[in-house]
CSV table of N, CA and C in Angstrom, one decimal:
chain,number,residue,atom,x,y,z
A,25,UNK,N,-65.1,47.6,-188.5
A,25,UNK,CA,-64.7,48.8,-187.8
A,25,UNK,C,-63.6,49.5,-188.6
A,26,UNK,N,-63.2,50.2,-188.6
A,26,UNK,CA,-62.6,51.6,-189.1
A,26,UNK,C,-61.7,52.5,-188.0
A,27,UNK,N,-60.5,53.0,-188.9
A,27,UNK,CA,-59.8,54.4,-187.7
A,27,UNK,C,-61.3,54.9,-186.9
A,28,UNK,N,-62.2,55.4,-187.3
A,28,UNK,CA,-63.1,56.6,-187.3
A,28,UNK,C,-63.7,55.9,-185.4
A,29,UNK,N,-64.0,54.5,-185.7
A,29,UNK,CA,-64.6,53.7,-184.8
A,29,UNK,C,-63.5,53.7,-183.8
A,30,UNK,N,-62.5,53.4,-184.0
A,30,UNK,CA,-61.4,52.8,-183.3
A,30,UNK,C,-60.9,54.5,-182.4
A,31,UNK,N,-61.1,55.6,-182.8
A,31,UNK,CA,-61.1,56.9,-182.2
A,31,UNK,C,-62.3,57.1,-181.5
A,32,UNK,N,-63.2,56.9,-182.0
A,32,UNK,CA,-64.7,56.9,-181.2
A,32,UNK,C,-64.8,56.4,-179.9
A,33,UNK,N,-63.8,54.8,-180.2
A,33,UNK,CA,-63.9,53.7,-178.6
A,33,UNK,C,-63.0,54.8,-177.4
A,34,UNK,N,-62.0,54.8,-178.4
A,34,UNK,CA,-60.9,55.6,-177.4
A,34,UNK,C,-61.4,56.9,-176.5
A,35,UNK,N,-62.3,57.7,-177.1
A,35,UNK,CA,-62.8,59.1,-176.2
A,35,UNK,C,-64.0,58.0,-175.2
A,36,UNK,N,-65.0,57.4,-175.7
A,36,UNK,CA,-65.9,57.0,-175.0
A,36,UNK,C,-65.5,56.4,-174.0
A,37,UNK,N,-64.2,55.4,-174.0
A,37,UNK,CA,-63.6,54.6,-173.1
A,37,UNK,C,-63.2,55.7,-171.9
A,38,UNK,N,-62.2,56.7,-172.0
A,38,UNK,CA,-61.9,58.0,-171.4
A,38,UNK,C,-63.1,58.5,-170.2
A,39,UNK,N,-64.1,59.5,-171.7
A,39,UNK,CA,-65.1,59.7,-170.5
A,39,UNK,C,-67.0,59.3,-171.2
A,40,UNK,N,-67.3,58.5,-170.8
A,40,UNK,CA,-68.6,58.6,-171.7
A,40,UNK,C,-69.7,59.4,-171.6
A,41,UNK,N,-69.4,60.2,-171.4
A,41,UNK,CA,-70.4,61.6,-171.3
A,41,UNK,C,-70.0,62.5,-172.0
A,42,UNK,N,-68.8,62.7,-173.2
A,42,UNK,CA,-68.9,63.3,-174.2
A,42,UNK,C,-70.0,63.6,-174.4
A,43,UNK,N,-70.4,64.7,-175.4
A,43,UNK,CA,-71.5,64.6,-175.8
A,43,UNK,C,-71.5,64.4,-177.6
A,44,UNK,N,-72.3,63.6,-178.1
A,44,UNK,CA,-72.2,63.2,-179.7
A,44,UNK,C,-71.5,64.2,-180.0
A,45,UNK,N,-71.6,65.7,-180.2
A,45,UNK,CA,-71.3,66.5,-181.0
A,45,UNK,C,-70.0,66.9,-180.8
A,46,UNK,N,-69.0,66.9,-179.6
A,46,UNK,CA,-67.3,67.1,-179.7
A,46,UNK,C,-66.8,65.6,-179.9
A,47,UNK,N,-67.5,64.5,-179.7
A,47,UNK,CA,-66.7,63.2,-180.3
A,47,UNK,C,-66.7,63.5,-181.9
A,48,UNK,N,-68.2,64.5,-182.5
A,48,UNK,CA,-68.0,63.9,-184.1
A,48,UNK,C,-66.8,65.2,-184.3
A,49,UNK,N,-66.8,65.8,-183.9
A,49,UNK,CA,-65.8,67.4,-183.9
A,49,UNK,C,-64.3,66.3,-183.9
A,50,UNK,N,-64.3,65.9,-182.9
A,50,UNK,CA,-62.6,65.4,-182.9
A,50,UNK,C,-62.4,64.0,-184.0
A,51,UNK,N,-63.4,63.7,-184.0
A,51,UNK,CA,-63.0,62.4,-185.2
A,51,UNK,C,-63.9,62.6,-186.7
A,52,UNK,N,-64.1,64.1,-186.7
A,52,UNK,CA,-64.2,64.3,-188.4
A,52,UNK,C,-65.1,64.2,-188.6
A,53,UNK,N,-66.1,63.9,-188.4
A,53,UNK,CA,-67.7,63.6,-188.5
A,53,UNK,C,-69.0,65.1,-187.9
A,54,UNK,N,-69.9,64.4,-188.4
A,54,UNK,CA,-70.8,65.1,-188.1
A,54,UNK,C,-71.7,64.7,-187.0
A,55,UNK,N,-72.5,65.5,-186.5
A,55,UNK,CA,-73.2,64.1,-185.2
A,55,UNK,C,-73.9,62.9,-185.5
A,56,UNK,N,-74.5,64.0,-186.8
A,56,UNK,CA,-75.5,62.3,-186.7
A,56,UNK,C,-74.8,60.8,-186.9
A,57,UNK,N,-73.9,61.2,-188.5
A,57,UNK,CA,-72.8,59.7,-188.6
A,57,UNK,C,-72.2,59.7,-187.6
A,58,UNK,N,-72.0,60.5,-186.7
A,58,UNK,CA,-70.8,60.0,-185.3
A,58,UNK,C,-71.8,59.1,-184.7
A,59,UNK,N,-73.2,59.7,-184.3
A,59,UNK,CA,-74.3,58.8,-183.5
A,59,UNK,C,-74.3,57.6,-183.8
A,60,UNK,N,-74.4,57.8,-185.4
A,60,UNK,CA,-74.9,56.5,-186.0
A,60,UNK,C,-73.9,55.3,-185.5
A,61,UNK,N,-72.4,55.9,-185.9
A,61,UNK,CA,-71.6,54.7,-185.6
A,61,UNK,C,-71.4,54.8,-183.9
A,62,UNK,N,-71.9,55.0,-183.3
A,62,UNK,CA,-71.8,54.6,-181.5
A,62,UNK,C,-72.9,53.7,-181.5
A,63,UNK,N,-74.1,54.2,-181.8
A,63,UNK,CA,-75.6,53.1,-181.8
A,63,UNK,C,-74.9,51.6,-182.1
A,64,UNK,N,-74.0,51.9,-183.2
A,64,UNK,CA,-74.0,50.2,-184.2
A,64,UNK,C,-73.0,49.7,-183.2
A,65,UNK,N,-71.8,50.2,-182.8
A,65,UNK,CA,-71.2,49.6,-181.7
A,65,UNK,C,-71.4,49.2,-180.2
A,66,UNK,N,-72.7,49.8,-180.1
A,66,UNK,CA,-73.5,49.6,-178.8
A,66,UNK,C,-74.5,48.2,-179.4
A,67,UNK,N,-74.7,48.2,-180.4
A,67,UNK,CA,-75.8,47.2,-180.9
A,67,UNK,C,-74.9,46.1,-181.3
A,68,UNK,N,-73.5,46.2,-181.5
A,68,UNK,CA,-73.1,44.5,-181.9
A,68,UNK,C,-72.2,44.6,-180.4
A,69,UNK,N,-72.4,45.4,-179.6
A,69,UNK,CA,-71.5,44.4,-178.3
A,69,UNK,C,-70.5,44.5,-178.1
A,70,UNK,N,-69.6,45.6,-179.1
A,70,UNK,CA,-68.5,46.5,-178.5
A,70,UNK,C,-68.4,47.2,-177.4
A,71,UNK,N,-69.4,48.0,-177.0
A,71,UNK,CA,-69.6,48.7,-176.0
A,71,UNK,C,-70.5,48.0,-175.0
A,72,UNK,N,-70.1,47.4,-174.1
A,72,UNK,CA,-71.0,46.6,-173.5
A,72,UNK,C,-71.9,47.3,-172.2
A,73,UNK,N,-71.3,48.3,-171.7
A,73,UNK,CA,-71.9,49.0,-170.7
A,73,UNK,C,-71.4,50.5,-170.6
A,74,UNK,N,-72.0,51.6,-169.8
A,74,UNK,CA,-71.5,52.7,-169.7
A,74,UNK,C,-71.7,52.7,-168.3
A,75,UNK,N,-71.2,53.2,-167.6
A,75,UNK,CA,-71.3,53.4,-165.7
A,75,UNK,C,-69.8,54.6,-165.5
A,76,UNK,N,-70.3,54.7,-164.3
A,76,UNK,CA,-70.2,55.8,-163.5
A,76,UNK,C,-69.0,55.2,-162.6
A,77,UNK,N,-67.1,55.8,-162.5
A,77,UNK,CA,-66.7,54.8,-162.1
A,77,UNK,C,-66.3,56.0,-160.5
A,78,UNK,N,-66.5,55.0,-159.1
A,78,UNK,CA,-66.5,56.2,-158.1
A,78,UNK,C,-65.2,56.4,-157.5
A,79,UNK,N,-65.1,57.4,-157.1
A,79,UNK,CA,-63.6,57.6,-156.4
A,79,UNK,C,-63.8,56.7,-154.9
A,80,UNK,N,-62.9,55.7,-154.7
A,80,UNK,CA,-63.3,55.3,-154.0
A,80,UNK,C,-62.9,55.6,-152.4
A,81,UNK,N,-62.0,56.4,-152.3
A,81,UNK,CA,-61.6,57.0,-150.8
A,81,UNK,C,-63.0,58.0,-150.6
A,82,UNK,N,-63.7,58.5,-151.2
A,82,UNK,CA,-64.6,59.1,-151.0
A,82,UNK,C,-66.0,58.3,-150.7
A,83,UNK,N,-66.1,57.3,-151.1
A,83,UNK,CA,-67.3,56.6,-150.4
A,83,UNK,C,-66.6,55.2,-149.5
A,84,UNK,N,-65.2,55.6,-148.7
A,84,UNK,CA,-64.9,55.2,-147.7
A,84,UNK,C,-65.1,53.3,-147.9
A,85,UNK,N,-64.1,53.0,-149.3
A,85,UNK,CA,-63.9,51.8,-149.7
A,85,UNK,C,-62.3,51.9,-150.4
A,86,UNK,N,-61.3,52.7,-149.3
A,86,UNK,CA,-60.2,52.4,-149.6
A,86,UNK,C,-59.3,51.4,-149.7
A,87,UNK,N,-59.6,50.6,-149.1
A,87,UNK,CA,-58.7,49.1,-149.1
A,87,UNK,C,-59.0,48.5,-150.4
A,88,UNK,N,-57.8,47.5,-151.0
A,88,UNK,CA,-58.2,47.1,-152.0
A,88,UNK,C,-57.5,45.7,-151.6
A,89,UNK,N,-58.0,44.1,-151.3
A,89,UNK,CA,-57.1,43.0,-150.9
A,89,UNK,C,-57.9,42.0,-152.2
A,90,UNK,N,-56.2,41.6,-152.5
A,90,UNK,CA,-56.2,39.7,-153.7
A,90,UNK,C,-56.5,38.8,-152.6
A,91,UNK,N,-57.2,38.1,-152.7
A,91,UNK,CA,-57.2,37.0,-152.8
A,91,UNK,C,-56.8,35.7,-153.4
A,92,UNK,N,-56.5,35.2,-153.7
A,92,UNK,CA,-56.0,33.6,-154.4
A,92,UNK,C,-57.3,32.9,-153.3
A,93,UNK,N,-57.9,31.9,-154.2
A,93,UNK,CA,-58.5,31.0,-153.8
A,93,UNK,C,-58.0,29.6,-154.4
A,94,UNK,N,-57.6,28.3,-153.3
A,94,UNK,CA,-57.6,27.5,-154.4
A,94,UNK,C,-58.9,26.6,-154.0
A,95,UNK,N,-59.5,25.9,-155.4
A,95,UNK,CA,-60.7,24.9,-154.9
A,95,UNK,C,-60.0,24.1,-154.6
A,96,UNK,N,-60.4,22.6,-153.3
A,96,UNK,CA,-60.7,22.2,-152.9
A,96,UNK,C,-60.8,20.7,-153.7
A,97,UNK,N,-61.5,20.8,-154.5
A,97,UNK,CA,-61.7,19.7,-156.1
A,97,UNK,C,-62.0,20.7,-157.0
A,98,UNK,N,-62.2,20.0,-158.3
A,98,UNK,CA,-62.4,20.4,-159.3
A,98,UNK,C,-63.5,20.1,-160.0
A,99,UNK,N,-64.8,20.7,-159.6
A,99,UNK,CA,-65.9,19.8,-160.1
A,99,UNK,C,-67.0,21.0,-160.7
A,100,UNK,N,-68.0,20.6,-161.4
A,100,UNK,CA,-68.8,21.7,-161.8
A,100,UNK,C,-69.8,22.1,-160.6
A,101,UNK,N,-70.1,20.8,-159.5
A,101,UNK,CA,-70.9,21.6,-158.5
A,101,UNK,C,-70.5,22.4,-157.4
A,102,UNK,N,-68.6,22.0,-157.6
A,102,UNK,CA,-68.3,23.2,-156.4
A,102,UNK,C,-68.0,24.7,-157.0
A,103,UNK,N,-68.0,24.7,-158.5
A,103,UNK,CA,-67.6,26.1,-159.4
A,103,UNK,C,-69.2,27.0,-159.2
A,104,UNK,N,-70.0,26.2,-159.4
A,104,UNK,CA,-71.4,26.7,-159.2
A,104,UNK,C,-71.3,27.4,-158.4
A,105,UNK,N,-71.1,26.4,-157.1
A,105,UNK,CA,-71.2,26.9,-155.1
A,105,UNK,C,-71.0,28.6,-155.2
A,106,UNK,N,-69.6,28.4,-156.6
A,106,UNK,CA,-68.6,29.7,-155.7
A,106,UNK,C,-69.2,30.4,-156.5
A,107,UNK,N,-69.5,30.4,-157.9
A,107,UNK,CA,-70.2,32.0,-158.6
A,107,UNK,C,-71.2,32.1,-157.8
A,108,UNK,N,-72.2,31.3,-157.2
A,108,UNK,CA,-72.9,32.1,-156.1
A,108,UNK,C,-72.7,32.8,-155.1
A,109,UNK,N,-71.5,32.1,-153.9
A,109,UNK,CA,-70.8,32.9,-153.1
A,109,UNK,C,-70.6,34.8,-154.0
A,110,UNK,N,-69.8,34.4,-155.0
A,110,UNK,CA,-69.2,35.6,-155.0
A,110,UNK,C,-70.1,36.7,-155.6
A,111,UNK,N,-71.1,36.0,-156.4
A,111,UNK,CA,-72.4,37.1,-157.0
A,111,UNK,C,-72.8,38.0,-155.7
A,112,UNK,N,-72.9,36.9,-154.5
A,112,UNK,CA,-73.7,37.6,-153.4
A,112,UNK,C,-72.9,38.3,-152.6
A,113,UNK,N,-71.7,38.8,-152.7
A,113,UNK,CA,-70.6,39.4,-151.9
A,113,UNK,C,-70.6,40.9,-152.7
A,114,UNK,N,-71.1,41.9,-152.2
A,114,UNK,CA,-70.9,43.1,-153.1
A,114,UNK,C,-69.5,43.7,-153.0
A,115,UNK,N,-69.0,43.3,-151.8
A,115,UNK,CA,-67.6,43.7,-152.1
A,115,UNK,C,-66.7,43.3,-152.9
A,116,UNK,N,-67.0,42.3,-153.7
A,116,UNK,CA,-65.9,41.1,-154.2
A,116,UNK,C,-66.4,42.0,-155.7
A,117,UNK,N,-65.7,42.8,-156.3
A,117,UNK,CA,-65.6,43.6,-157.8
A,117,UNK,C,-65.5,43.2,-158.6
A,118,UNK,N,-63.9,42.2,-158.9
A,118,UNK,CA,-63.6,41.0,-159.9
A,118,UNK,C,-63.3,39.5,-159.6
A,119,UNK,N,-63.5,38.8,-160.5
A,119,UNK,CA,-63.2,37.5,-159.9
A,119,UNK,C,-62.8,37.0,-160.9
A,120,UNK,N,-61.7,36.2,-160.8
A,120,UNK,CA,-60.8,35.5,-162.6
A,120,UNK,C,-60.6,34.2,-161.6
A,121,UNK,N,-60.9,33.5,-162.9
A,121,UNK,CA,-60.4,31.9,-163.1
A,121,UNK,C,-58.8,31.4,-163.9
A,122,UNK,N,-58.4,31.2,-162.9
A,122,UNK,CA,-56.8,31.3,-163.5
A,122,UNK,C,-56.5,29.8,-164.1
A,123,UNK,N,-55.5,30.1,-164.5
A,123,UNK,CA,-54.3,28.6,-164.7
A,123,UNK,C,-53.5,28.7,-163.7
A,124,UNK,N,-52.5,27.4,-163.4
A,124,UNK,CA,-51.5,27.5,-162.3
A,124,UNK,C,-51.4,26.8,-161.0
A,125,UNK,N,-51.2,27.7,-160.2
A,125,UNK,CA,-51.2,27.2,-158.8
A,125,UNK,C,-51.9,27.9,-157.6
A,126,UNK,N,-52.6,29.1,-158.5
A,126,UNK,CA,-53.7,29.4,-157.7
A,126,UNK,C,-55.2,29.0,-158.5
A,127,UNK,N,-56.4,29.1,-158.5
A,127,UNK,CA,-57.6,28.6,-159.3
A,127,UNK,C,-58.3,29.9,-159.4
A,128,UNK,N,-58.4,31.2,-158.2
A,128,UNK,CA,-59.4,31.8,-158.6
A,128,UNK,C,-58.4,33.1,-157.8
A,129,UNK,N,-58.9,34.2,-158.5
A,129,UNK,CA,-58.0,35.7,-158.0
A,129,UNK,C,-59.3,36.5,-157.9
A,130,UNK,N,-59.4,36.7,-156.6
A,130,UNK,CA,-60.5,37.9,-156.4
A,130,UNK,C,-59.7,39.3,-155.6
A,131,UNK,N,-61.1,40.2,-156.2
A,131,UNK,CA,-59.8,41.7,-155.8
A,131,UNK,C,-61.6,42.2,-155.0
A,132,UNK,N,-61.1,42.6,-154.2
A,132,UNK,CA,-62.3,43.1,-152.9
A,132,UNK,C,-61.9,43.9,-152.3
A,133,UNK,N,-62.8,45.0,-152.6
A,133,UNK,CA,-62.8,46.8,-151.7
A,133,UNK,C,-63.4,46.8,-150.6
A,134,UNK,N,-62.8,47.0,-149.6
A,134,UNK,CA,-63.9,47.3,-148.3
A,134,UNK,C,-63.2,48.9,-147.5
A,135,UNK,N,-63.6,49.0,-146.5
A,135,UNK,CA,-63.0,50.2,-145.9
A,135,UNK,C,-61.8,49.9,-144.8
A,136,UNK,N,-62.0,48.5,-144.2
A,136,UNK,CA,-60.9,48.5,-143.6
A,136,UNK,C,-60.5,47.0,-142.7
A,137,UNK,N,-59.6,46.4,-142.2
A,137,UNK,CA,-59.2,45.0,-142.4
A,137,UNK,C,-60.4,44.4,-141.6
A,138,UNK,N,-61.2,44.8,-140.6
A,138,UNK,CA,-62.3,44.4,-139.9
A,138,UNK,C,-63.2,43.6,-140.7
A,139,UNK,N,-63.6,44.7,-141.9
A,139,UNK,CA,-64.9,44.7,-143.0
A,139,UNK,C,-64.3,43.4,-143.6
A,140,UNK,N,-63.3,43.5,-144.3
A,140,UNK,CA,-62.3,42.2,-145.2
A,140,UNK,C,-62.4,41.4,-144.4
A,141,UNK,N,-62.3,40.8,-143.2
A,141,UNK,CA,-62.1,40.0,-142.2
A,141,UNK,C,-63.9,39.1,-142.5
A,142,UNK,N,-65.0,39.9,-142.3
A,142,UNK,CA,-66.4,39.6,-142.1
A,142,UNK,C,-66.8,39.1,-143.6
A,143,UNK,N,-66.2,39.7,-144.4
A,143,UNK,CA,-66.2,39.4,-145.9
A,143,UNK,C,-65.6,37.9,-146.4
A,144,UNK,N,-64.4,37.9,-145.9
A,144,UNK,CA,-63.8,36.4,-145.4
A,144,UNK,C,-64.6,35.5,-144.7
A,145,UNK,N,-65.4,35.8,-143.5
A,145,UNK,CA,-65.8,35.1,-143.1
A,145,UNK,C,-67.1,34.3,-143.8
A,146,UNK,N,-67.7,35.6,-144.2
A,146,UNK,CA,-69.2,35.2,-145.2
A,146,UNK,C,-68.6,34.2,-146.4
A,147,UNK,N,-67.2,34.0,-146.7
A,147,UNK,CA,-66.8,33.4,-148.3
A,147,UNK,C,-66.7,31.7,-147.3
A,148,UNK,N,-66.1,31.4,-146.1
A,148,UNK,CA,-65.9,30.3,-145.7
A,148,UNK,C,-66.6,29.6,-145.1
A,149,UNK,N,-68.1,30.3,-144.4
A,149,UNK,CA,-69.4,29.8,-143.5
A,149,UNK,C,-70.1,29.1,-145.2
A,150,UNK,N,-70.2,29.7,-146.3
A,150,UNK,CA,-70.6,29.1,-147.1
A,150,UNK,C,-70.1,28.2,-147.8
A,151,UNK,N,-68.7,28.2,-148.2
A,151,UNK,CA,-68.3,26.9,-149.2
A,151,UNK,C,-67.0,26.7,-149.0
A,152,UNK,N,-66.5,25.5,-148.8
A,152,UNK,CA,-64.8,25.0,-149.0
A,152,UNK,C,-64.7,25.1,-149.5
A,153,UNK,N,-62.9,26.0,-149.0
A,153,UNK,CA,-61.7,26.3,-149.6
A,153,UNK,C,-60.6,25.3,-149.8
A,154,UNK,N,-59.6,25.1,-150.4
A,154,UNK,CA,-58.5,24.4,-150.2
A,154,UNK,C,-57.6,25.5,-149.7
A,155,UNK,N,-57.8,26.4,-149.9
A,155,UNK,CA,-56.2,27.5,-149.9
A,155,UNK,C,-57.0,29.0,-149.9
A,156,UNK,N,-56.6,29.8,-148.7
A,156,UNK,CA,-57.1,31.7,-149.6
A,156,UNK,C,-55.6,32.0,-148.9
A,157,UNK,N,-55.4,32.9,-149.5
A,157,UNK,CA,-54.5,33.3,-149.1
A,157,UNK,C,-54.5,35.3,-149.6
A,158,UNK,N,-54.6,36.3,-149.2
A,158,UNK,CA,-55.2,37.4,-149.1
A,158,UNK,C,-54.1,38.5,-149.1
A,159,UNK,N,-54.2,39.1,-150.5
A,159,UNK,CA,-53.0,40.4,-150.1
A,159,UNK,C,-53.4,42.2,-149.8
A,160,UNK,N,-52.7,42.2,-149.3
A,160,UNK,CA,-53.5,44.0,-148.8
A,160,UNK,C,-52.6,44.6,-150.0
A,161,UNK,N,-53.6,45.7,-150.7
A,161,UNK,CA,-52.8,46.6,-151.6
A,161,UNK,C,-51.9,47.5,-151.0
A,162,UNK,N,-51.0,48.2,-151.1
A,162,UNK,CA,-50.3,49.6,-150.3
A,162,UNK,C,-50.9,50.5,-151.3
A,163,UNK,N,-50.3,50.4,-152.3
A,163,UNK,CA,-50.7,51.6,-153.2
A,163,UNK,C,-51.1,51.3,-154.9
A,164,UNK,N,-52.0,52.0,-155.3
A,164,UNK,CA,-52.3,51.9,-156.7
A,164,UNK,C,-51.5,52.5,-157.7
A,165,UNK,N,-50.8,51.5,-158.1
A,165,UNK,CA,-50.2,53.0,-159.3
A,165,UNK,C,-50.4,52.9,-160.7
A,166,UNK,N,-51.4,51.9,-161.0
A,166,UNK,CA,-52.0,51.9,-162.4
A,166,UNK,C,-53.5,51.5,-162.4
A,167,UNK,N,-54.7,52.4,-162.8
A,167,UNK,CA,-55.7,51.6,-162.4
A,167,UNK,C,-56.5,52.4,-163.3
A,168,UNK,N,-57.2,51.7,-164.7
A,168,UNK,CA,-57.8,52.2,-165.6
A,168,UNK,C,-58.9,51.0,-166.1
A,169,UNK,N,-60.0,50.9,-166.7
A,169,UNK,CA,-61.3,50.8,-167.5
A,169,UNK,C,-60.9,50.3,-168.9
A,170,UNK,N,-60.1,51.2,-169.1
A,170,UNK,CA,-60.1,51.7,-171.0
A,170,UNK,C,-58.7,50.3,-171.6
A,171,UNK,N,-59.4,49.6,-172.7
A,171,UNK,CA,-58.6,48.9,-173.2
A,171,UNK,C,-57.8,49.5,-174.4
A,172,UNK,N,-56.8,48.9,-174.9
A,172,UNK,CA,-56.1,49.6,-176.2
A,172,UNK,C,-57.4,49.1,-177.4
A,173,UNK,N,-57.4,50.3,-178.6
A,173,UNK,CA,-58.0,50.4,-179.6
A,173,UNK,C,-57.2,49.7,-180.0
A,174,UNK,N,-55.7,49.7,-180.1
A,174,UNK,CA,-54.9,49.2,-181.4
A,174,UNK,C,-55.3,48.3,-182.0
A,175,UNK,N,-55.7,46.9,-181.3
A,175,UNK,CA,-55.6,45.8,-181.9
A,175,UNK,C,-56.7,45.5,-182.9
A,176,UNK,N,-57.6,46.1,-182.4
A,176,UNK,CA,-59.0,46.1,-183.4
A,176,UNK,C,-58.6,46.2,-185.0
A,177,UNK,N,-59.0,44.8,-185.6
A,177,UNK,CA,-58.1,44.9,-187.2
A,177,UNK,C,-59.4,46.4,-187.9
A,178,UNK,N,-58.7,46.8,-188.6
A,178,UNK,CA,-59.3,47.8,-188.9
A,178,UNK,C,-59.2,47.9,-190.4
A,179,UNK,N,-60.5,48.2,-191.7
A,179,UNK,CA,-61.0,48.1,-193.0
A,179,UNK,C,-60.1,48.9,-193.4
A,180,UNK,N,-59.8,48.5,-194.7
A,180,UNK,CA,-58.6,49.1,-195.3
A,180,UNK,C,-59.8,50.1,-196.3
């Protein structure tokens, strides 16, 4: 990868519906080499997906609540249990495997503490917990997609 790439990530990260021809405009290219180098970064797995990200007060999924889960034990058939649980929860968005004193940090949108409530319930009729403990967001004040280009070592 190269500046040229590393400017490329940066607009597509932004909005990806650029179209080829103002990405190759702002990073010096023409469309086709601009294409070309988006294809190759789509084909080694830089770019892993493109989607559509939605405002979420508008499709009436403003709540945003943490969770901390701790397991119970620590075994490969209750980790299984739970990436099933959580695949089958559409509300449950991310889910990280921590270090520490909590095991697992899930972040889940629903519309309102009722919904979160039923969501909870569906996570504990199926598999033991040791520990959830659940925080309601108040407010967003940083919430972005787009990682830093910087670090990407770049061809001299």
């Amino acid at each position: 990868m190269d500046a040229i790439d590393r400017r490329i990530l940066d607009i597509l990260q932004n909005d990806s519906l650029v179209p080829v021809a103002t990405i190759a405009e702002k990073v010096g290219l023409s469309p086709a080499p601009c294409w070309r180098r988006i294809r190759r970064l789509d084909e080694a797995g830089v770019i892993v997906r493109r989607v559509a990200l939605l405002n979420r007060r508008m499709v009436n999924l403003p709540m945003t609540v943490f969770v901390s889960v701790k397991a119970p034990r620590h075994e490969a058939a209750w980790l299984q249990a739970f990436r099933r649980v959580i695949v089958d929860i559409p509300e449950i968005v991310e889910a990280w495997r921590l270090t520490g004193e909590t095991d697992y940090l899930l972040r889940i949108v629903v519309p309102d503490i009722e919904t979160y409530d039923a969501v909870y319930q569906r996570m504990i009729k199926r598999l033991e917990f040791s520990g959830v403990n659940s925080s309601i967001a108040m407010e967003e004040l940083k919430f972005t997609t787009a990682v830093p280009t910087s670090y990407i070592k770049v061809k001299s």
